[in-house]
Coordinates of C-alpha atoms (C1' of nucleotides) in Angstrom, one line a residue:
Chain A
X1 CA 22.2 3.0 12.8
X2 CA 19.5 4.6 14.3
X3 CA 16.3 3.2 13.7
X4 CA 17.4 0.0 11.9
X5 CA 21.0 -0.8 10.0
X6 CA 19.9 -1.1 6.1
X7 CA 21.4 -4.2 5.9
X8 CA 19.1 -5.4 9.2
X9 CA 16.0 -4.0 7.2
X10 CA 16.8 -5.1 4.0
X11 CA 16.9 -9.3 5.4
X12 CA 14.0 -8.5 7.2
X13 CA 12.2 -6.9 4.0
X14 CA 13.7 -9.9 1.6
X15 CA 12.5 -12.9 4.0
X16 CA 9.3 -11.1 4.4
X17 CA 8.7 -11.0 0.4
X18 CA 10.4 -14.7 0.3
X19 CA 8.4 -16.7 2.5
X20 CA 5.0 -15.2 0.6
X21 CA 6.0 -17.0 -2.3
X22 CA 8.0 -19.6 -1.1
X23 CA 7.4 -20.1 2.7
X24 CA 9.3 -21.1 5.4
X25 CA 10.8 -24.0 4.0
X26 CA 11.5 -23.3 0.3
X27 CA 13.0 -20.0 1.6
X28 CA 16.8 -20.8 2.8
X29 CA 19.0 -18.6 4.3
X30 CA 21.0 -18.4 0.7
X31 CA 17.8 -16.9 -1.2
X32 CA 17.5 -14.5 1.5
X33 CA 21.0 -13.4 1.1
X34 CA 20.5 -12.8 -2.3
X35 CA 17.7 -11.4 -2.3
X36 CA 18.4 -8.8 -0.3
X37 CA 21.9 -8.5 -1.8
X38 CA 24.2 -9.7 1.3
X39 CA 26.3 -12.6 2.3
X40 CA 25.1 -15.3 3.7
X41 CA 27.3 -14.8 6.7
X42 CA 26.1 -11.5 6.8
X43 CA 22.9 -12.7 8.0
X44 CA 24.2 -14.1 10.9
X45 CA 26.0 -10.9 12.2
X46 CA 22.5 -9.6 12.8
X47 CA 20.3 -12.9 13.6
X48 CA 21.8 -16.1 15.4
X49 CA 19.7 -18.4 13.6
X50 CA 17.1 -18.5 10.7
X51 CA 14.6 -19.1 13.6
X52 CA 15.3 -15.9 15.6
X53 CA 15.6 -14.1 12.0
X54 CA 11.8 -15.2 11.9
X55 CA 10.7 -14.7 15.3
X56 CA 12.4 -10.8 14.6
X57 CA 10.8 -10.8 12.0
X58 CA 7.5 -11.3 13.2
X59 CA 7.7 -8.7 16.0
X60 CA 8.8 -6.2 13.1
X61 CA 5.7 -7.1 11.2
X62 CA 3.4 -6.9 13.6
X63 CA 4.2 -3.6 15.3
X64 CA 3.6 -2.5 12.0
X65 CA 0.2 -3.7 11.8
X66 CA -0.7 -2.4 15.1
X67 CA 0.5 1.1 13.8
X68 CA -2.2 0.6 11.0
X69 CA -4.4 -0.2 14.0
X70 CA -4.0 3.1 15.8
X71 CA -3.4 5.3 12.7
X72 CA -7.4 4.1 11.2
X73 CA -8.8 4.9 14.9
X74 CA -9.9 8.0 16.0
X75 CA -10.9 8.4 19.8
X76 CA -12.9 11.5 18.8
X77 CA -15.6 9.5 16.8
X78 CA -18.7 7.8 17.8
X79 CA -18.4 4.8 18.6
X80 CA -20.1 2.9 15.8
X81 CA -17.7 5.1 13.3
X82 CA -15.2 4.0 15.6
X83 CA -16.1 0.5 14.8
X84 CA -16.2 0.3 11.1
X85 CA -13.2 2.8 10.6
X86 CA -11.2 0.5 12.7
X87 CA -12.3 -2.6 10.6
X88 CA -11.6 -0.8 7.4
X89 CA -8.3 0.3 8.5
X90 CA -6.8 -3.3 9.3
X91 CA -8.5 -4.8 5.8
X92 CA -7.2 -2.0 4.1
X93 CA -3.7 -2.8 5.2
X94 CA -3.6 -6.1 5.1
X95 CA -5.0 -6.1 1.5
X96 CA -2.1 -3.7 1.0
X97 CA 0.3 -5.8 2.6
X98 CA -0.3 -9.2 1.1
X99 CA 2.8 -10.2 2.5
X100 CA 2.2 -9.3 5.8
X101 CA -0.8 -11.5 6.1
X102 CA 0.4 -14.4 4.3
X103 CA 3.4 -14.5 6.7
X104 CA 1.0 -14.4 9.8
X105 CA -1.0 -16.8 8.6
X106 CA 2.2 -19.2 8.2
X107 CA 4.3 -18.1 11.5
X108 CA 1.1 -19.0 13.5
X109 CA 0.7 -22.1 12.5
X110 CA 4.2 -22.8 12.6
X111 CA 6.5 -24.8 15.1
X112 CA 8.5 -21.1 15.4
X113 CA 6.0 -19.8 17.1
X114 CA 5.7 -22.1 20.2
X115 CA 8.3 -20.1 21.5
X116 CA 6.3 -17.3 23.9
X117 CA 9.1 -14.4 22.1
X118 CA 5.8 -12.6 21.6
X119 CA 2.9 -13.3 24.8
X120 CA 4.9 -10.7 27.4
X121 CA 2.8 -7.4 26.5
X122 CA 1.1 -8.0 23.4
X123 CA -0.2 -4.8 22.3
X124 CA -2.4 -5.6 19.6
X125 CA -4.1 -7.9 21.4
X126 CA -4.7 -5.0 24.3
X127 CA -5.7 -2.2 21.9
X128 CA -8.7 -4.4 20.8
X129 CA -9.6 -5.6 24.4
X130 CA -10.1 -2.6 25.6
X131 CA -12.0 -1.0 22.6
X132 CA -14.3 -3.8 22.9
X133 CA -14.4 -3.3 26.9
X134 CA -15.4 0.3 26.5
X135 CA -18.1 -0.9 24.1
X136 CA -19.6 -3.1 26.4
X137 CA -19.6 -0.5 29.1
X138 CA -20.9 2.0 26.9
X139 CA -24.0 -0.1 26.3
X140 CA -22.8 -0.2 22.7
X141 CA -22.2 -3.9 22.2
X142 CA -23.5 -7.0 23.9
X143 CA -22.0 -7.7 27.2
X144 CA -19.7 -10.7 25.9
X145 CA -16.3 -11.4 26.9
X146 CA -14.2 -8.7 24.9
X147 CA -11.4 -10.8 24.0
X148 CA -13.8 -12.9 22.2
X149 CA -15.0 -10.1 20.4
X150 CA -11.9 -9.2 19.4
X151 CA -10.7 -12.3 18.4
X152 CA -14.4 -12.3 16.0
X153 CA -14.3 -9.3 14.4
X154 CA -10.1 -9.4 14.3
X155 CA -10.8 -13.1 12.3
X156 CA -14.1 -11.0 9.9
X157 CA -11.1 -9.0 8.8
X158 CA -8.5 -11.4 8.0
X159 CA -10.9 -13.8 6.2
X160 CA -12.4 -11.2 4.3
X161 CA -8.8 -10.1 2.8
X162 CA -8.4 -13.7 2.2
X163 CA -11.2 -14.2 0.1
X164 CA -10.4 -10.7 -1.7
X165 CA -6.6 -11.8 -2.2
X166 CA -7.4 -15.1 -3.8
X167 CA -9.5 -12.8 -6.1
X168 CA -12.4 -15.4 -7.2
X169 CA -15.3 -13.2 -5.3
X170 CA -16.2 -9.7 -6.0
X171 CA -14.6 -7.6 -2.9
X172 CA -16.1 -3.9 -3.6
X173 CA -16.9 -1.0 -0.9
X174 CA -20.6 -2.5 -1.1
X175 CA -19.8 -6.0 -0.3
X176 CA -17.1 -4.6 2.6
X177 CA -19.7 -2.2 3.9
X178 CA -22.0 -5.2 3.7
X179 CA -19.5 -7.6 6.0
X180 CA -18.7 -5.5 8.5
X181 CA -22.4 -4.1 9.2
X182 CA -23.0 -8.0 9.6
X183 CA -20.5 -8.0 12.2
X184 CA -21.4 -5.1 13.7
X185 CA -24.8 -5.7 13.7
X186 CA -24.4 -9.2 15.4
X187 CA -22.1 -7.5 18.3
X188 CA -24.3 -4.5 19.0
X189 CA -27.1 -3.9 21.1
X190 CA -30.3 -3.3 18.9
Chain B
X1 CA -7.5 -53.8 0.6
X2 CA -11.2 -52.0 0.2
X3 CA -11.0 -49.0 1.6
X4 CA -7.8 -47.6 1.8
X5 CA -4.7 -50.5 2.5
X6 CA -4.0 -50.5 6.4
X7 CA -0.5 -49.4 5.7
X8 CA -1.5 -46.4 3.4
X9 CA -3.7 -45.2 6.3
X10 CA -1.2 -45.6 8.8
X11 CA 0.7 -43.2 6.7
X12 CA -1.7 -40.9 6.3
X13 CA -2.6 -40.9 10.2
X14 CA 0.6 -40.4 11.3
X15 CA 1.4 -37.9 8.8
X16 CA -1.5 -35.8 9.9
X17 CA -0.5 -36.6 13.9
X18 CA 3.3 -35.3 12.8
X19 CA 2.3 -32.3 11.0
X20 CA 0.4 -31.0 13.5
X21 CA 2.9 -30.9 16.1
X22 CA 6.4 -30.6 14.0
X23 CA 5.0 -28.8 10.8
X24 CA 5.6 -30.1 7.2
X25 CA 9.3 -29.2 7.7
X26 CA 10.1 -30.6 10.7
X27 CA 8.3 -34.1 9.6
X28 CA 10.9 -36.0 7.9
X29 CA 9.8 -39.3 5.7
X30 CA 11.6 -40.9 8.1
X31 CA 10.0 -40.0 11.1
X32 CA 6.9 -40.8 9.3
X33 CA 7.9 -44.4 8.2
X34 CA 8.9 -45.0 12.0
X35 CA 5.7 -43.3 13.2
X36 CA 3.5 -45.5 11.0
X37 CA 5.5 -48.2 11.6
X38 CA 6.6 -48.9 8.4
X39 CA 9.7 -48.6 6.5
X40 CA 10.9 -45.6 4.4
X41 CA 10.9 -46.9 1.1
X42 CA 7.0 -48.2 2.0
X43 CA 5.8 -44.7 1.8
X44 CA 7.2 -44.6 -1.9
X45 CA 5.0 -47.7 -2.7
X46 CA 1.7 -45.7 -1.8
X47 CA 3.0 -42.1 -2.6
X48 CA 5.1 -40.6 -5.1
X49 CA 6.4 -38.2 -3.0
X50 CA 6.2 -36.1 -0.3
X51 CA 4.2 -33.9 -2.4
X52 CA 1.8 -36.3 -3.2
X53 CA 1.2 -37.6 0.0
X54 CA 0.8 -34.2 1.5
X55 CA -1.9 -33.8 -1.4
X56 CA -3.6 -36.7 -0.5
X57 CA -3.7 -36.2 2.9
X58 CA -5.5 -32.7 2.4
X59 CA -8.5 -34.8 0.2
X60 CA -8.5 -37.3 2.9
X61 CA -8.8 -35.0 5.6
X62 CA -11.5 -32.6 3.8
X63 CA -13.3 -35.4 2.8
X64 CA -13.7 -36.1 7.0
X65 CA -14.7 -32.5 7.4
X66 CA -18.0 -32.6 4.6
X67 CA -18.7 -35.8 6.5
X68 CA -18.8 -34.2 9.6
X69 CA -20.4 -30.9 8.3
X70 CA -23.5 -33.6 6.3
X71 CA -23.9 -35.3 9.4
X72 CA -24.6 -32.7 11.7
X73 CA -27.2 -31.1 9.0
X74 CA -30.7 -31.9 9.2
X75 CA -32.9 -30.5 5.9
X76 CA -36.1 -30.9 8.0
X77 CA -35.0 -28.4 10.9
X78 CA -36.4 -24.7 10.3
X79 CA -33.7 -22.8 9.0
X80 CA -32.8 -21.1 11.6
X81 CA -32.2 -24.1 13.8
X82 CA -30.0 -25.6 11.2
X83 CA -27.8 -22.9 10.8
X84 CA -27.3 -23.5 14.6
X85 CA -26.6 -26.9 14.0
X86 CA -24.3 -26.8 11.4
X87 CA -22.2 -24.6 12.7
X88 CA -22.2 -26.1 16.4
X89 CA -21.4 -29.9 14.5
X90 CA -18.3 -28.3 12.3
X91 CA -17.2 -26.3 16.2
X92 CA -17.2 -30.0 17.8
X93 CA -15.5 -31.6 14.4
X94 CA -12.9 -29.1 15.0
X95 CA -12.3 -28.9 18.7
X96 CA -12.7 -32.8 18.7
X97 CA -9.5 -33.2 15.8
X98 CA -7.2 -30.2 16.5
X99 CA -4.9 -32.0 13.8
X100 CA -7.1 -31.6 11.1
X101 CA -7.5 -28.0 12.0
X102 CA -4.0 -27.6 12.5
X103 CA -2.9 -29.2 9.5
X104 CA -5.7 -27.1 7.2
X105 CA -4.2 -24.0 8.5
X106 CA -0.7 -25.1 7.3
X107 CA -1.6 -26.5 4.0
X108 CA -3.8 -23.9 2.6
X109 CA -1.1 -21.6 3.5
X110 CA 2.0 -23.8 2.2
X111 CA 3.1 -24.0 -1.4
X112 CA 1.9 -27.3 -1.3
X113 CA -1.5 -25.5 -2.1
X114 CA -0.9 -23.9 -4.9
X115 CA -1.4 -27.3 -7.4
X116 CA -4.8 -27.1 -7.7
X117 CA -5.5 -30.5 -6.9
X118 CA -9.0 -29.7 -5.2
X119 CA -10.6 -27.1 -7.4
X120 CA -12.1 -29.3 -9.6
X121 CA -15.6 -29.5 -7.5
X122 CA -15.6 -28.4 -4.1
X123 CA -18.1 -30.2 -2.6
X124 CA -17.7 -28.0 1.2
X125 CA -17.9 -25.3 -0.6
X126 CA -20.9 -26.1 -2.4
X127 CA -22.4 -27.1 0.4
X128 CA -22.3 -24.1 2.6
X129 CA -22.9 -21.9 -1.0
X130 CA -26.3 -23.8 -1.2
X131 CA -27.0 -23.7 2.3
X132 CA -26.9 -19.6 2.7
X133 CA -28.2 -19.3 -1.2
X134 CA -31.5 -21.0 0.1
X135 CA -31.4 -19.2 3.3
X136 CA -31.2 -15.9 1.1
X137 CA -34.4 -17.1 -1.5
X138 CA -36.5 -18.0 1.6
X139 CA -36.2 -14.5 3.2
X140 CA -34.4 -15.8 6.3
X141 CA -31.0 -14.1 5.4
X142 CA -30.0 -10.7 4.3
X143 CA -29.2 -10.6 0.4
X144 CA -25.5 -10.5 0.7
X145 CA -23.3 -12.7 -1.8
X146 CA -23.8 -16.5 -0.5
X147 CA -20.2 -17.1 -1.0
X148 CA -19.2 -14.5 1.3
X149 CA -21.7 -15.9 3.9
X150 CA -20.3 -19.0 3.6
X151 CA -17.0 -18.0 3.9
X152 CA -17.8 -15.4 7.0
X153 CA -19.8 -18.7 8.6
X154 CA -16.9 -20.9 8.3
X155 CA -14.1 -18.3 9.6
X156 CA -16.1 -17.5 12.2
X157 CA -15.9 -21.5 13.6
X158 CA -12.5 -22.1 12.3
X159 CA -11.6 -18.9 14.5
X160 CA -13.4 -20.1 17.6
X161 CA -12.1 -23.7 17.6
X162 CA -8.6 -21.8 17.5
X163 CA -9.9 -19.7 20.4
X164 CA -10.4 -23.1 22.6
X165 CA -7.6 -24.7 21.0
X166 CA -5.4 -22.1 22.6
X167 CA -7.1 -22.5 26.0
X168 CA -6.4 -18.8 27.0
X169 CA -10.2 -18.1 27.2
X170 CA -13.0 -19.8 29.0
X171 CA -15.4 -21.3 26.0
X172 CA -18.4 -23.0 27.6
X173 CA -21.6 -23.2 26.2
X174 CA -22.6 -19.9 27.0
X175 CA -20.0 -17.8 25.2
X176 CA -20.2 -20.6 21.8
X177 CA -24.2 -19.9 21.7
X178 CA -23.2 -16.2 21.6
X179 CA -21.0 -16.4 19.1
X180 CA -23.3 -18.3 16.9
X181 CA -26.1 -15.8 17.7
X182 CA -23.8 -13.0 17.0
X183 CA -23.3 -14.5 13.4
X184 CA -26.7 -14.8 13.0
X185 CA -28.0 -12.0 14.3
X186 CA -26.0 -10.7 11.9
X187 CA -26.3 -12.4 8.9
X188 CA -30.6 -12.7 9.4
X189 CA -33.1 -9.7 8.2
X190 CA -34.6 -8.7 11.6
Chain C
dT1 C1' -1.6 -82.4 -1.5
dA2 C1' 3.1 -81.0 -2.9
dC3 C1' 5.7 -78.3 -5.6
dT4 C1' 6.7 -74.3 -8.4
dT5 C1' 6.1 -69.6 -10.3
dC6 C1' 5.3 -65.1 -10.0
dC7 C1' 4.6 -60.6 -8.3
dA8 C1' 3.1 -57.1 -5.2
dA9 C1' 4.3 -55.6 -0.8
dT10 C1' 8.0 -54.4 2.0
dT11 C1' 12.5 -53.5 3.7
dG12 C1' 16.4 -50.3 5.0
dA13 C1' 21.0 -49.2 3.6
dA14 C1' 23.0 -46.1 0.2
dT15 C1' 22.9 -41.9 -2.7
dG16 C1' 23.0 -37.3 -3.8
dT17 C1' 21.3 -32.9 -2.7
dT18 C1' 20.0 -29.2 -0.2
dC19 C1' 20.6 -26.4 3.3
dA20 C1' 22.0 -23.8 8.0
dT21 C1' 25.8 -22.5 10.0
dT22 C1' 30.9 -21.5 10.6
dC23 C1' 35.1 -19.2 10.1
dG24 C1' 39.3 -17.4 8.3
dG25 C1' 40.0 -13.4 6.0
dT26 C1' 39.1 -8.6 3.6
dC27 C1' 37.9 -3.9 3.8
dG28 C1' 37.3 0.9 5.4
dG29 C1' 36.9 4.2 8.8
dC30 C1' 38.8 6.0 13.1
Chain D
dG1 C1' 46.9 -0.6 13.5
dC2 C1' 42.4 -1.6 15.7
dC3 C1' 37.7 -3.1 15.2
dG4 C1' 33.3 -3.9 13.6
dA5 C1' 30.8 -4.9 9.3
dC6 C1' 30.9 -7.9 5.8
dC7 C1' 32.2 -11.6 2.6
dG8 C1' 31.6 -16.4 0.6
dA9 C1' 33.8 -20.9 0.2
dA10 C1' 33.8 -24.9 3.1
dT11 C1' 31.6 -28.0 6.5
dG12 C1' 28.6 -31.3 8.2
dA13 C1' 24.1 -32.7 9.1
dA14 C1' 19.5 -33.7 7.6
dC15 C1' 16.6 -35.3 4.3
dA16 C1' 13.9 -37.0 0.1
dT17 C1' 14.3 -40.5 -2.8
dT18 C1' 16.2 -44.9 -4.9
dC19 C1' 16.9 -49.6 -5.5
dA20 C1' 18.6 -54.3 -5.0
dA21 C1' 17.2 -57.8 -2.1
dT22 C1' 13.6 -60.4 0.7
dT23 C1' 9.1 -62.1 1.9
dG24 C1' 4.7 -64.3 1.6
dG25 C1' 0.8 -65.5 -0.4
dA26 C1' -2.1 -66.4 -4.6
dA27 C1' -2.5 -69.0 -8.7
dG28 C1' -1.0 -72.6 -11.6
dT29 C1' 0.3 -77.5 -12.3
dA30 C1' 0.4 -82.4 -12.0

DNA sequence: TACTTCCAATTGAATGTTCATTCGGTCGGC
DNA sequence: GCCGACCGAATGAACATTCAATTGGAAGTA
């Protein structure tokens, strides 16, 4: 069991796809079991609770999304390019991933996630701190506090594959392109 | 009983008090009735269900928000300066009832949600559509879909008033006029 | 006024169901 | 024959919902 037992993955994978449709409540441990073809004791050989299942779960989700982070960026680039490939990268995977986002959304307005499993080193959070800092430094962006730029242009992203999931607006490369030259625009230095 | 019986808002109250600390799970009826002060089998006079009164809540609570967001709107204000307004009066609704806000971000992203009990007319929606439409047709805003405005507008409050709501970052009135400004700088033909 | 109906509002114990979790036991490789 | 992975029926707790019983006041009656 190198990277992570099947079974591991395949609760992981099931509670993931469960709690889109269903969510956290609505999703017992049972459905998960089934669903990802395991007992239900099973479950507890790899998690001691359903809470940790979702707190592991979270931590699994989200390193993937900061892998989509660093796979769209490109050091090499200018930084404006920089900028919108970033932003395109995380829409494009979270449109791609509607589970991922829908499960976010939940877990951080849940009671699961008072519990700090996740505040030690969080490297999302860093990898867009920094960018943001070297922006400001550069004299590319406005000199505001990064982590609120972050948090801005990290929120353009997610509400924008919102609107596009619940499919009632037109989301095409001009109306992207639009939104995040509106955020770009506000941020930068004219 | 003329506006709403004293006993059905008590419900309601402490429902949305409840939520925002335990979650909808988490927030038994029981722990409602004792809350509000009433018995359990009193909610079932006023509510069908759990459902329901979940439901309800969501209209009741939305219903506070378009007051808040008509309130701090001014027609007579140059556009500009309104857009400023409105979005600092929906920041101060927010800040100023973290349950609401809480409890917004759990419903729209609970099953509970999916019964289209509010689609019928949307009259926050509406609001803000009209609001960047005009802003658009007077040459004050760039010609991007009004919806998406709207939607970009609103995230970018709903994100801030999580921002303070968090208390990690220092938000005074310095960094909240930036991020306005950022949004409008944005959003505005220069 | 005094007395009687009537019914909505209210109560809270009882019901039945739905889970999270447990645990005794099976299985297969070493 | 040892052990970890795995199974799934059994357990007990938590909960939404029901309902038979109580209350109190409004309206009718004389």
């Amino acid at each position: 069991m190198e990277p992570l037992a099947e079974k591991k993955k395949a609760i992981l994978e099931s509670t993931l796809e469960l709690v889109k449709e269903n969510g956290f409540h609505g999703t017992p441990m049972s459905m998960v079991a089934k669903e990802a073809g395991v007992a239900a004791g099973t479950i507890y050989h790899y998690f001691d609770s359903k809470e940790r299942l979702i707190c592991e779960l979270y931590s699994y989700v989200k390193q993937r999304t900061i892998d989509a982070l660093q796979a769209g960026d490109n050091e090499d680039l200018p930084y404006q390019d920089r900028f919108f490939a970033i932003w395109m990268s995380l829409y494009t995977f979270y449109i791609k991933n509607p589970n991922v986002l829908r499960f976010f959304e939940q877990f951080v307005n849940s009671p699961y996630n008072t519990n700090k499993v996740e505040v030690r080193h969080d490297e999302f959070h860093s990898l867009l701190y920094l960018f943001f800092e070297k922006g400001i430094e550069q004299g590319h962006l406005r000199p505001v506090n990064p982590e609120i730029l972050g948090v801005l242009a990290h929120g353009s992203i997610i509400t924008t594959a919102k609107v596009y999931g619940r499919g009632k607006i037109q989301m095409g490369d001009v109306e992207l392109k639009q939104i995040a030259r509106i955020l770009w625009d506000g941020m930068s230095v004219r």
